[in-house]
Amino acid sequence: MQRHADFAEFTEVTPTAQIAQSRHGWRAKCLQRLIRMELPVPRTVALPFEVVRAIAAGQMPDIEGLAAVFGEDFVVSIRSSAEKPEWGGPGTILNVGMNDRVHARLIGTHGQEAADALYLNFVQTYATQVARLDPDMFHDEPGPGALKAALATYRAETDDDFPQSATRQLIEVLRSMARGWEGTTARLLRQAKGAPAEAALGLVVQRMALGIGPGLSGSGTMQFVDSVTGLPQITGRFRGQSQGRREEVGALYLTRDPRGASLEEADPDLFAQLCDFGARCRVRLREEMQIEFTIESGQLAVIDAVKVQRSARAAVRIAVALAEDGIIGREDALLRIEPRALTELLHYQVDPRGARDPLGKGIAASPGAATGRIVFTSAEAQASAARDEACILVRRETVPEDVRGMHAAVAVLTERGGMTSHAAVIARGLGLPCIVGCADLSINTRERTLRAPDGRVFRAGDTITVDGTNGEVLAGVADMMEPALDGEFRTLLHWADTVRDIGVRANADTPDDARTARMFEAEGIGLARTEHMFFDEDRLTVMREMIFADTAPDRRAALDRLLPMQRADFIRLFEIMAGQPVCIRLFDPPLHEFLPHDRDGMRELAEALDRPLSEVTRRCDALSEFNPMLGMRGVRLGVTVPEIYDMQARAIFEAAIEASRHGAPVVPEVMIPLVSAAREVEIVKTRIDAVASAVKTEMKADLTYRLGVMVETPRAALRAGEIAPHVEFLSFGTNDLTQMTYGLSRDDAGRFMSIYVSQGVYEEDPFHRLDVEGVGELLLMGAKRGREARPGLRISVCGEHGGNPESIAFCRAAGFDYVSCSPFRVPVARLAAAHFALLAPRGERAGEGVQKS
Ligand code: PEP
Ligand code: MG
């Protein structure tokens, strides 16, 4: 290797040495910080990235010089030190330098067994990790003869004696670790954790603190917060005489414990010293650290410190506590929490410490976990709920009639469907754990069985657990962790609100949804889908009468019966939202969704309507469409059956006036779905304005409302310039817009989406993460044309993408006013929006092309 005067092939880690994380890695830097804090760290040397890379290529640095740092007969450990801890690295190798001579010396100072155990440990590690011999031949436990046997096996396998030269051992270990880092598996593993392809490795060589001695000796780890809850608590382990003497004292509890002896009692001073180290690390390293230490006859050595492993809830508590103690800034605390990780806090989760018995895997469509008995129909789910029995609704796929069953269930599992299928959207709205597209499991609704790929068959009434966070279905009951909507969670989100610069609303259809939206502090409702309001038993019948009405007056008569119910729905929503904006979408689905699909249902309907079965069947058939999602739905119903929107507009306006009389003033927002032509908007607007005037006169009250269009057909985006002058806002319905832009059914795409994503046809499921290139272009074009035609036009996204962090970044960069997403995604959206505001402050927003006014 070429040497320059200013080139340090290795550097002893001292308080003033030139150690940089970008050149020597995180561990070397961390150890230097510990040394600066005057913690008792054994002598340590750091090898920089370029030297380790050269070692892998066959060029050794000055090994004699390196060995000289540690003196005669050294024993050292070698640890990896990549730039970031999460990038990993080859495992630590202990006791390098052990040979016959050191062994003999250790027998004198520490006794035969301890010396044997140390030597054996090194021979085993060296044989398997450096010489790459078969681990099965080197697994003997320490004991009489084990060392001899290991040395003999080594000789037999390599035709050579175990290396006695400490420098040769050093060379071989360094080479093996340097090459291990360059291996394909290691590279793929670290790249999956975000490491760049060219990420390098540093190495840290440290004098071994053996943790063996006549007095209190051993090794352990100690941390000062609980990894699962994040609450202050001393945890860790301490193993006395850990390298194997007969009079081993075994494990000690760290703190006083009724179950047995503790380090705190065995040596209170030393224990206090460790606690002091922990407290100082927290302040100086601005992090909760786990300290790795050894004790040699009462003498403490700190050999390493790593960031405490933590669950999402612990991460939030730790970050908020550090900021509240003034150790880090609030912005730093916000950036330390990955927004998606917050979903873990909102729901019950399968406890990672418990056992899991997986049956199959599908798409994790709505997070959280729940255990319950299998039911195969909505009616069974309702019956189960009536008995107060937790149930899991298992369907091939769900239809609107299943909504009541979903309300009654604790989780939903479907064989078909994707991220925006009916089951997925409703479950996210309800905060129900849900797995869709679980093709691993075959569901036989007739036999009422669920068959797992391993042949196990589950029947109605059997217990399973749905883990909607990772998409796994588990057999039986799983251990659970409770949601953690505690003070720290709220504090963090309030901090997020102070920095974010895009609004976050919730999609909420029911009073329960609205309450959840309030709980998660959404800034109003961005989408209230009204169709779900018609599926209650009493309303469904009236709805069906309306559909079957032969004349407009008959239709109006049926709608008049629905009006008070609908008005009551809206009053409740307005009351719960207490003056915050509520955007109500007019009726959207095809009418036939309200009709029965089987013969029994039609017979019941014929009875209820007092009409012949043949007529009911004929009318149902007549309403069915080849392609209902592209058929008679949304504004097309508003134009052709205008009485429905008239009734809804009246219900909204009467409710707004009524709610304003008793509470905060309400300015309702009315949104027209599935628009594709400006004329549709003109026609509907004329009628809605007329209803508003009539209501104002009848109720002798003033009323302000805003009319808007849901942009969910490509044509509406293209013609936004013509549509905008009629309305005050445009809200992109990116579920339908994605479906129509791709020509891809949102309910069926789940069947092949994983193949498309795995083969790189799509980078991601476009129903999950906004396709910024195609659908995104329509969004930008629609927003630009809309705002050019009507300055000040408010623009938002209310499709499922509104809760997806990457999609929020896009909307913010495009200058949109707000995103609206399922209530349970609101916290993630609030934090993600804050991250983007911190990382790309206003004025630096990429692709800012849409002027707001
Ligand atoms: C959409 O299409 O994006 C949307 C929000 O409406 P829905 O999911 O009800 O079709
Ligand atoms: Mg839609």
XYZ file of N, CA, C and O in Angstrom, residues 687-745:
236
model
N -79.551 23.416 -9.846
C -80.557 22.818 -8.954
C -80.163 22.998 -7.487
O -81.007 23.279 -6.636
N -78.868 22.831 -7.218
C -78.433 22.947 -5.814
C -78.622 24.376 -5.326
O -79.095 24.618 -4.212
N -78.265 25.339 -6.165
C -78.459 26.747 -5.778
C -79.943 27.014 -5.507
O -80.297 27.738 -4.564
N -80.797 26.415 -6.335
C -82.240 26.621 -6.147
C -82.683 26.023 -4.806
O -83.458 26.628 -4.055
N -82.177 24.852 -4.485
C -82.531 24.234 -3.198
C -82.063 25.129 -2.055
O -82.795 25.382 -1.093
N -80.847 25.670 -2.194
C -80.308 26.524 -1.126
C -81.203 27.735 -0.918
O -81.522 28.099 0.230
N -81.613 28.369 -2.021
C -82.476 29.555 -1.891
C -83.771 29.182 -1.196
O -84.250 29.891 -0.296
N -84.341 28.042 -1.609
C -85.618 27.626 -1.025
C -85.462 27.387 0.476
O -86.274 27.850 1.291
N -84.372 26.686 0.853
C -84.175 26.370 2.276
C -83.993 27.654 3.079
O -84.548 27.813 4.173
N -83.219 28.592 2.524
C -82.977 29.857 3.239
C -84.305 30.572 3.499
O -84.566 31.056 4.599
N -85.146 30.587 2.464
C -86.427 31.280 2.616
C -87.296 30.558 3.644
O -87.841 31.160 4.566
N -87.384 29.225 3.466
C -88.266 28.468 4.372
C -87.806 28.574 5.821
O -88.609 28.712 6.731
N -86.488 28.516 6.040
C -85.994 28.504 7.423
C -85.645 29.905 7.921
O -85.164 30.055 9.053
N -85.871 30.884 7.052
C -85.577 32.289 7.398
C -84.180 32.399 8.022
O -84.007 32.908 9.137
N -83.237 31.874 7.318
C -81.870 31.876 7.853
C -80.896 32.124 6.719
O -81.211 31.884 5.553
N -79.747 32.629 7.102
C -78.710 32.824 6.104
C -77.899 31.530 5.985
O -77.870 30.740 6.921
N -77.277 31.359 4.848
C -76.532 30.111 4.654
C -75.402 30.360 3.663
O -75.624 30.941 2.607
N -74.205 29.948 4.043
C -73.090 29.988 3.086
C -72.682 28.550 2.840
O -72.620 27.758 3.779
N -72.448 28.222 1.619
C -71.942 26.874 1.329
C -70.975 26.972 0.166
O -70.918 27.986 -0.533
N -70.180 25.928 0.022
C -69.216 25.906 -1.081
C -69.497 24.692 -1.945
O -69.708 23.594 -1.423
N -69.473 24.921 -3.232
C -69.690 23.809 -4.149
C -68.351 23.425 -4.771
O -67.545 24.290 -5.112
N -68.142 22.135 -4.893
C -66.871 21.693 -5.482
C -67.069 20.471 -6.354
O -68.131 19.841 -6.345
N -66.023 20.129 -7.086
C -66.100 18.974 -7.988
C -64.998 17.994 -7.605
O -63.884 18.386 -7.270
N -65.390 16.731 -7.642
C -64.417 15.686 -7.390
C -63.820 15.317 -8.751
O -64.546 14.872 -9.651
N -62.524 15.505 -8.875
C -61.878 15.229 -10.163
C -61.382 13.791 -10.113
O -60.380 13.491 -9.470
N -62.126 12.908 -10.744
C -61.737 11.488 -10.692
C -61.857 10.809 -12.045
O -61.700 9.604 -12.147
N -62.142 11.613 -13.086
C -62.018 11.071 -14.448
C -60.908 11.869 -15.119
O -60.739 13.064 -14.841
N -60.148 11.233 -16.002
C -59.083 11.984 -16.682
C -59.631 13.219 -17.393
O -59.002 14.269 -17.405
N -60.854 13.105 -17.925
C -61.380 14.249 -18.672
C -61.639 15.453 -17.761
O -61.441 16.597 -18.166
N -62.059 15.192 -16.548
C -62.294 16.320 -15.629
C -60.971 17.032 -15.345
O -60.932 18.261 -15.232
N -59.886 16.261 -15.241
C -58.578 16.901 -15.006
C -58.183 17.733 -16.226
O -57.712 18.863 -16.103
N -58.413 17.153 -17.410
C -58.024 17.871 -18.630
C -58.861 19.124 -18.841
O -58.374 20.137 -19.330
N -60.136 19.048 -18.485
C -61.037 20.183 -18.732
C -61.269 21.006 -17.458
O -62.268 21.720 -17.345
N -60.332 20.933 -16.520
C -60.505 21.660 -15.247
C -60.689 23.154 -15.481
O -61.357 23.841 -14.701
N -60.095 23.661 -16.551
C -60.225 25.088 -16.848
C -61.664 25.490 -17.111
O -62.080 26.615 -16.802
N -62.445 24.580 -17.666
C -63.866 24.883 -17.924
C -64.720 24.648 -16.683
O -65.731 25.307 -16.473
N -64.294 23.686 -15.879
C -65.092 23.311 -14.700
C -64.916 24.324 -13.566
O -65.871 24.712 -12.892
N -63.651 24.785 -13.391
C -63.315 25.608 -12.224
C -64.196 26.851 -12.055
O -64.565 27.183 -10.917
N -64.546 27.583 -13.124
C -65.330 28.805 -12.892
C -66.658 28.562 -12.177
O -67.223 29.472 -11.574
N -67.173 27.330 -12.204
C -68.460 27.043 -11.570
C -68.331 26.694 -10.095
O -69.341 26.556 -9.403
N -67.112 26.439 -9.626
C -66.964 25.884 -8.274
C -65.882 26.598 -7.468
O -65.094 27.364 -8.027
N -65.857 26.283 -6.162
C -64.841 26.906 -5.301
C -63.681 25.970 -4.997
O -62.659 26.395 -4.485
N -63.889 24.693 -5.227
C -62.761 23.780 -4.972
C -62.821 22.570 -5.891
O -63.890 22.207 -6.402
N -61.644 22.007 -6.095
C -61.524 20.722 -6.804
C -60.820 19.762 -5.854
O -59.835 20.124 -5.215
N -61.368 18.549 -5.754
C -60.713 17.556 -4.917
C -60.464 16.320 -5.776
O -61.402 15.769 -6.367
N -59.205 15.919 -5.859
C -58.879 14.789 -6.725
C -59.222 13.471 -6.037
O -58.697 13.182 -4.956
N -60.106 12.721 -6.670
C -60.434 11.374 -6.183
C -59.468 10.426 -6.866
O -59.745 9.886 -7.933
N -58.327 10.261 -6.244
C -57.251 9.543 -6.945
C -57.472 8.028 -7.023
O -56.759 7.361 -7.758
N -58.473 7.514 -6.292
C -58.749 6.074 -6.455
C -59.320 5.835 -7.842
O -58.814 5.035 -8.630
N -60.422 6.536 -8.135
C -61.033 6.359 -9.458
C -60.124 6.925 -10.554
O -60.058 6.367 -11.648
N -59.444 8.020 -10.248
C -58.590 8.618 -11.276
C -57.465 7.649 -11.669
O -57.116 7.530 -12.840
N -56.943 6.930 -10.682
C -55.905 5.931 -10.985
C -56.516 4.787 -11.793
O -55.968 4.346 -12.803
N -57.696 4.343 -11.352
C -58.382 3.256 -12.051
C -58.596 3.617 -13.519
O -58.333 2.828 -14.427
N -59.047 4.864 -13.742
C -59.399 5.237 -15.110
C -58.175 5.620 -15.937
O -58.175 5.467 -17.145
N -57.142 6.126 -15.286
C -55.932 6.492 -16.038
C -55.217 5.233 -16.522
O -54.744 5.167 -17.645
N -55.177 4.236 -15.658
C -54.532 2.970 -16.039
C -55.483 2.039 -16.805
O -55.038 1.064 -17.374
N -56.806 2.317 -16.701
C -57.763 1.339 -17.219
C -57.633 0.052 -16.424
O -57.577 -1.046 -16.987
N -57.542 0.186 -15.099
C -57.206 -0.939 -14.225
C -58.213 -0.977 -13.080
O -58.322 -0.019 -12.326
N -58.953 -2.082 -13.001
C -60.001 -2.146 -11.987
C -59.404 -2.155 -10.576
O -58.568 -2.996 -10.249
